[in-house]
Each structure stands twice: as C-alpha cells, then as structure tokens.
PDB file of C-alpha atoms in Angstrom:
ATOM      1  CA  MET E  34      16.410  15.432 145.762  1.00  0.00           C
ATOM      2  CA  LEU E  35      18.259  18.714 145.766  1.00  0.00           C
ATOM      3  CA  PRO E  36      18.091  21.069 142.808  1.00  0.00           C
ATOM      4  CA  ASP E  37      21.066  21.112 140.458  1.00  0.00           C
ATOM      5  CA  TYR E  38      23.427  23.250 142.545  1.00  0.00           C
ATOM      6  CA  ASP E  39      26.927  24.192 141.432  1.00  0.00           C
ATOM      7  CA  TRP E  40      28.733  22.241 144.146  1.00  0.00           C
ATOM      8  CA  ASP E  41      32.083  23.130 142.539  1.00  0.00           C
ATOM      9  CA  GLU E  42      31.388  26.776 143.381  1.00  0.00           C
ATOM     10  CA  LEU E  43      30.735  25.851 146.997  1.00  0.00           C
ATOM     11  CA  ALA E  44      33.839  23.647 147.093  1.00  0.00           C
ATOM     12  CA  ALA E  45      35.980  26.552 145.856  1.00  0.00           C
ATOM     13  CA  LEU E  46      34.633  28.817 148.608  1.00  0.00           C
ATOM     14  CA  TRP E  47      35.081  26.102 151.268  1.00  0.00           C
ATOM     15  CA  ASP E  48      38.578  25.150 150.149  1.00  0.00           C
ATOM     16  CA  GLY E  49      39.473  28.841 149.907  1.00  0.00           C
ATOM     17  CA  ASN E  50      38.623  29.285 153.613  1.00  0.00           C
ATOM     18  CA  ASP E  51      35.837  31.767 152.791  1.00  0.00           C
ATOM     19  CA  PHE E  52      33.357  30.372 155.290  1.00  0.00           C
ATOM     20  CA  ARG E  53      31.260  33.521 155.476  1.00  0.00           C
ATOM     21  CA  ALA E  54      30.625  33.195 151.721  1.00  0.00           C
ATOM     22  CA  VAL E  55      30.000  29.454 152.163  1.00  0.00           C
ATOM     23  CA  HIS E  56      27.327  30.255 154.737  1.00  0.00           C
ATOM     24  CA  ASP E  57      25.729  32.870 152.471  1.00  0.00           C
ATOM     25  CA  TRP E  58      25.762  30.458 149.486  1.00  0.00           C
ATOM     26  CA  LEU E  59      24.083  27.740 151.550  1.00  0.00           C
ATOM     27  CA  ASN E  60      21.635  30.068 153.274  1.00  0.00           C
ATOM     28  CA  GLU E  61      20.398  31.456 149.954  1.00  0.00           C
ATOM     29  CA  ARG E  62      19.707  27.964 148.616  1.00  0.00           C
ATOM     30  CA  TRP E  63      18.208  26.815 151.924  1.00  0.00           C
ATOM     31  CA  GLY E  64      15.766  29.749 151.870  1.00  0.00           C
ATOM     32  CA  GLN E  65      14.627  28.884 148.346  1.00  0.00           C
ATOM     33  CA  LEU E  66      14.356  25.193 149.159  1.00  0.00           C
ATOM     34  CA  VAL E  67      12.195  25.545 152.277  1.00  0.00           C
ATOM     35  CA  LYS E  68       9.709  27.674 150.345  1.00  0.00           C
ATOM     36  CA  SER E  69       9.231  24.886 147.806  1.00  0.00           C
ATOM     37  CA  ARG E  70       9.064  21.854 150.101  1.00  0.00           C
ATOM     38  CA  VAL E  71       6.041  20.490 151.923  1.00  0.00           C
ATOM     39  CA  LEU E  72       8.069  19.834 155.087  1.00  0.00           C
ATOM     40  CA  ARG E  73       9.646  23.311 154.900  1.00  0.00           C
ATOM     41  CA  ASP E  74      12.662  23.482 157.239  1.00  0.00           C
ATOM     42  CA  GLU E  75      12.076  19.883 158.410  1.00  0.00           C
ATOM     43  CA  ASP E  76      12.758  18.588 154.884  1.00  0.00           C
ATOM     44  CA  PRO E  77      15.836  16.290 154.926  1.00  0.00           C
ATOM     45  CA  ASP E  78      17.521  18.249 152.118  1.00  0.00           C
ATOM     46  CA  ALA E  79      16.851  21.540 153.927  1.00  0.00           C
ATOM     47  CA  ARG E  80      18.320  20.123 157.137  1.00  0.00           C
ATOM     48  CA  PHE E  81      21.373  18.957 155.181  1.00  0.00           C
ATOM     49  CA  LEU E  82      21.976  22.456 153.771  1.00  0.00           C
ATOM     50  CA  GLN E  83      21.402  23.952 157.200  1.00  0.00           C
ATOM     51  CA  GLY E  84      23.885  21.505 158.745  1.00  0.00           C
ATOM     52  CA  LEU E  85      26.542  22.519 156.210  1.00  0.00           C
ATOM     53  CA  ALA E  86      25.784  26.179 156.943  1.00  0.00           C
ATOM     54  CA  PHE E  87      26.222  25.541 160.685  1.00  0.00           C
ATOM     55  CA  ALA E  88      29.547  23.815 159.975  1.00  0.00           C
ATOM     56  CA  ALA E  89      30.717  26.788 157.903  1.00  0.00           C
ATOM     57  CA  LEU E  90      29.753  29.185 160.694  1.00  0.00           C
ATOM     58  CA  ALA E  91      31.611  27.054 163.249  1.00  0.00           C
ATOM     59  CA  LEU E  92      34.791  27.201 161.174  1.00  0.00           C
ATOM     60  CA  HIS E  93      34.339  30.930 160.546  1.00  0.00           C
ATOM     61  CA  PHE E  94      33.625  31.729 164.199  1.00  0.00           C
ATOM     62  CA  THR E  95      36.650  29.865 165.533  1.00  0.00           C
ATOM     63  CA  GLN E  96      38.962  31.800 163.225  1.00  0.00           C
ATOM     64  CA  CYS E  97      37.368  35.097 164.300  1.00  0.00           C
ATOM     65  CA  GLY E  98      37.800  34.430 168.011  1.00  0.00           C
ATOM     66  CA  ASN E  99      34.197  33.474 168.774  1.00  0.00           C
ATOM     67  CA  GLN E 100      34.818  30.085 170.394  1.00  0.00           C
ATOM     68  CA  GLU E 101      31.504  30.058 172.251  1.00  0.00           C
ATOM     69  CA  GLY E 102      29.599  30.553 168.970  1.00  0.00           C
ATOM     70  CA  SER E 103      31.773  27.976 167.261  1.00  0.00           C
ATOM     71  CA  LEU E 104      30.943  25.327 169.868  1.00  0.00           C
ATOM     72  CA  ILE E 105      27.214  25.982 169.476  1.00  0.00           C
ATOM     73  CA  MET E 106      27.454  25.722 165.686  1.00  0.00           C
ATOM     74  CA  ILE E 107      29.601  22.562 165.885  1.00  0.00           C
ATOM     75  CA  ASP E 108      26.989  20.853 168.039  1.00  0.00           C
ATOM     76  CA  ASP E 109      24.141  21.943 165.763  1.00  0.00           C
ATOM     77  CA  ALA E 110      26.021  20.918 162.610  1.00  0.00           C
ATOM     78  CA  MET E 111      26.776  17.481 164.015  1.00  0.00           C
ATOM     79  CA  VAL E 112      23.101  16.896 164.828  1.00  0.00           C
ATOM     80  CA  PHE E 113      21.895  18.084 161.420  1.00  0.00           C
ATOM     81  CA  LEU E 114      24.575  16.289 159.368  1.00  0.00           C
ATOM     82  CA  ALA E 115      24.756  12.948 161.224  1.00  0.00           C
ATOM     83  CA  PRO E 116      21.731  11.444 159.414  1.00  0.00           C
ATOM     84  CA  HIS E 117      23.465  12.074 156.078  1.00  0.00           C
ATOM     85  CA  VAL E 118      26.684  10.098 156.707  1.00  0.00           C
ATOM     86  CA  PRO E 119      28.616   9.103 154.685  1.00  0.00           C
ATOM     87  CA  SER E 120      27.285  11.379 151.947  1.00  0.00           C
ATOM     88  CA  HIS E 121      24.175  13.144 150.746  1.00  0.00           C
ATOM     89  CA  GLN E 122      23.299  14.029 147.177  1.00  0.00           C
ATOM     90  CA  GLY E 123      26.920  13.539 146.121  1.00  0.00           C
ATOM     91  CA  VAL E 124      28.491  15.610 148.917  1.00  0.00           C
ATOM     92  CA  ALA E 125      30.828  13.833 151.347  1.00  0.00           C
ATOM     93  CA  VAL E 126      29.583  14.510 154.873  1.00  0.00           C
ATOM     94  CA  GLU E 127      32.183  12.520 156.812  1.00  0.00           C
ATOM     95  CA  PRO E 128      35.104  14.917 156.182  1.00  0.00           C
ATOM     96  CA  VAL E 129      33.024  17.836 157.457  1.00  0.00           C
ATOM     97  CA  LEU E 130      32.044  15.949 160.600  1.00  0.00           C
ATOM     98  CA  GLN E 131      35.637  14.808 161.139  1.00  0.00           C
ATOM     99  CA  SER E 132      36.879  18.404 161.007  1.00  0.00           C
ATOM    100  CA  LEU E 133      34.259  19.444 163.547  1.00  0.00           C
ATOM    101  CA  ALA E 134      34.954  16.458 165.805  1.00  0.00           C
ATOM    102  CA  GLU E 135      38.666  17.311 165.836  1.00  0.00           C
ATOM    103  CA  LEU E 136      38.047  21.006 166.495  1.00  0.00           C
ATOM    104  CA  ARG E 137      35.467  20.649 169.264  1.00  0.00           C
ATOM    105  CA  PRO E 138      37.734  19.308 172.052  1.00  0.00           C
ATOM    106  CA  LEU E 139      40.256  22.071 171.323  1.00  0.00           C
ATOM    107  CA  LEU E 140      37.584  24.698 172.026  1.00  0.00           C
ATOM    108  CA  VAL E 141      36.090  23.239 175.193  1.00  0.00           C
ATOM    109  CA  GLY E 142      37.303  25.227 178.174  1.00  0.00           C
ATOM    110  CA  LEU E 143      38.657  28.144 176.157  1.00  0.00           C
ATOM    111  CA  PRO E 144      37.449  31.638 176.995  1.00  0.00           C
ATOM    112  CA  PRO E 145      34.543  32.607 174.683  1.00  0.00           C
ATOM    113  CA  ASN E 146      36.667  35.121 172.760  1.00  0.00           C
ATOM    114  CA  ALA E 147      39.956  33.174 172.701  1.00  0.00           C
ATOM    115  CA  GLU E 148      42.134  33.077 169.618  1.00  0.00           C
ATOM    116  CA  CYS E 149      41.772  30.150 167.237  1.00  0.00           C
ATOM    117  CA  PRO E 150      43.582  27.176 168.831  1.00  0.00           C
ATOM    118  CA  ILE E 151      44.791  25.883 165.459  1.00  0.00           C
ATOM    119  CA  GLN E 152      47.609  27.820 163.806  1.00  0.00           C
ATOM    120  CA  PRO E 153      47.748  27.518 160.892  1.00  0.00           C
ATOM    121  CA  PHE E 154      44.062  26.731 160.579  1.00  0.00           C
ATOM    122  CA  VAL E 155      43.766  23.314 158.919  1.00  0.00           C
ATOM    123  CA  TYR E 156      40.535  21.521 158.053  1.00  0.00           C
ATOM    124  CA  ARG E 157      39.379  18.894 155.580  1.00  0.00           C
ATOM    125  CA  LYS E 158      38.581  20.011 152.067  1.00  0.00           C
ATOM    126  CA  PHE E 159      35.091  19.890 150.576  1.00  0.00           C
ATOM    127  CA  ARG E 160      34.672  16.627 148.723  1.00  0.00           C
ATOM    128  CA  LEU E 161      32.137  15.327 146.250  1.00  0.00           C
ATOM    129  CA  THR E 162      31.400  11.599 146.266  1.00  0.00           C
ATOM    130  CA  ARG E 163      30.252  11.438 142.664  1.00  0.00           C
ATOM    131  CA  VAL E 164      30.578  13.487 139.539  1.00  0.00           C
ATOM    132  CA  LEU E 165      27.652  15.886 139.307  1.00  0.00           C
ATOM    133  CA  ALA E 166      26.438  16.950 135.874  1.00  0.00           C
TER     134      ALA E 166
END
C-alpha cells in the first residue's frame, strides 16, 4: 500500500501540462518509498510510481523535441504500468497507457529531435478511480 500521497496535487500538475514537475513529484516519493521497502525498486508500488514518472518524461520529452527519448520512456512506462491496469491505489492507469499508445506510433520514424507531432498537444487527464481521504 502506498503512503497517503496528495494525488490531487499530482493531478493538478499533470492536467496543467507541467510534466517536469510531475516527474520530480513522483521521483521524490519513489526515492522515499524504495528506502522503506524490502523489495526496494522491485516493490510493486515503487514500480508503479516509476512507471508514472516514465510516462511524465515521455510526454515532457515529446513536447521538447526529444522524440527518441520519448519513445524510450513510452516503452518503459508501458512495461512498468501494464501490471497495474485498470488502476492502482486509486489512480486510473488506463488513461495514461492510452495516451502513450496513441502517441507512440506518431513518433516512430521521426527524426530524434523532431517537433512534437501533436499540435495542440492533447493527452488524457489524470484520473482517480476512488475518493482518497
């Protein structure tokens, strides 16, 4: 079970298209979590946070013209998040994976530093599957 995180804070960053801050938010919590878990970075909750962080980096990279990095992060995010479909600890995983699955084919074959292929950049919003106290 994950600690009592303020998922609304993360949702505001995600929905505000501040994916660098999303990554930092997740990375900070991931670092604390792996220190406290027996399985360290192999812990399912740690892998979930890491998968979300990879997804955030993929969305950030594509907007910054790093399509090669975005593809790598998309693939990693999909591997790390797939075991948590449809949701994990009250966070909807499917919308994140759907955004990545729609973006990936648009990036394949682009030059590594091509502009973002989606203008305006549209992605699914961060969704909670239950009310968290």
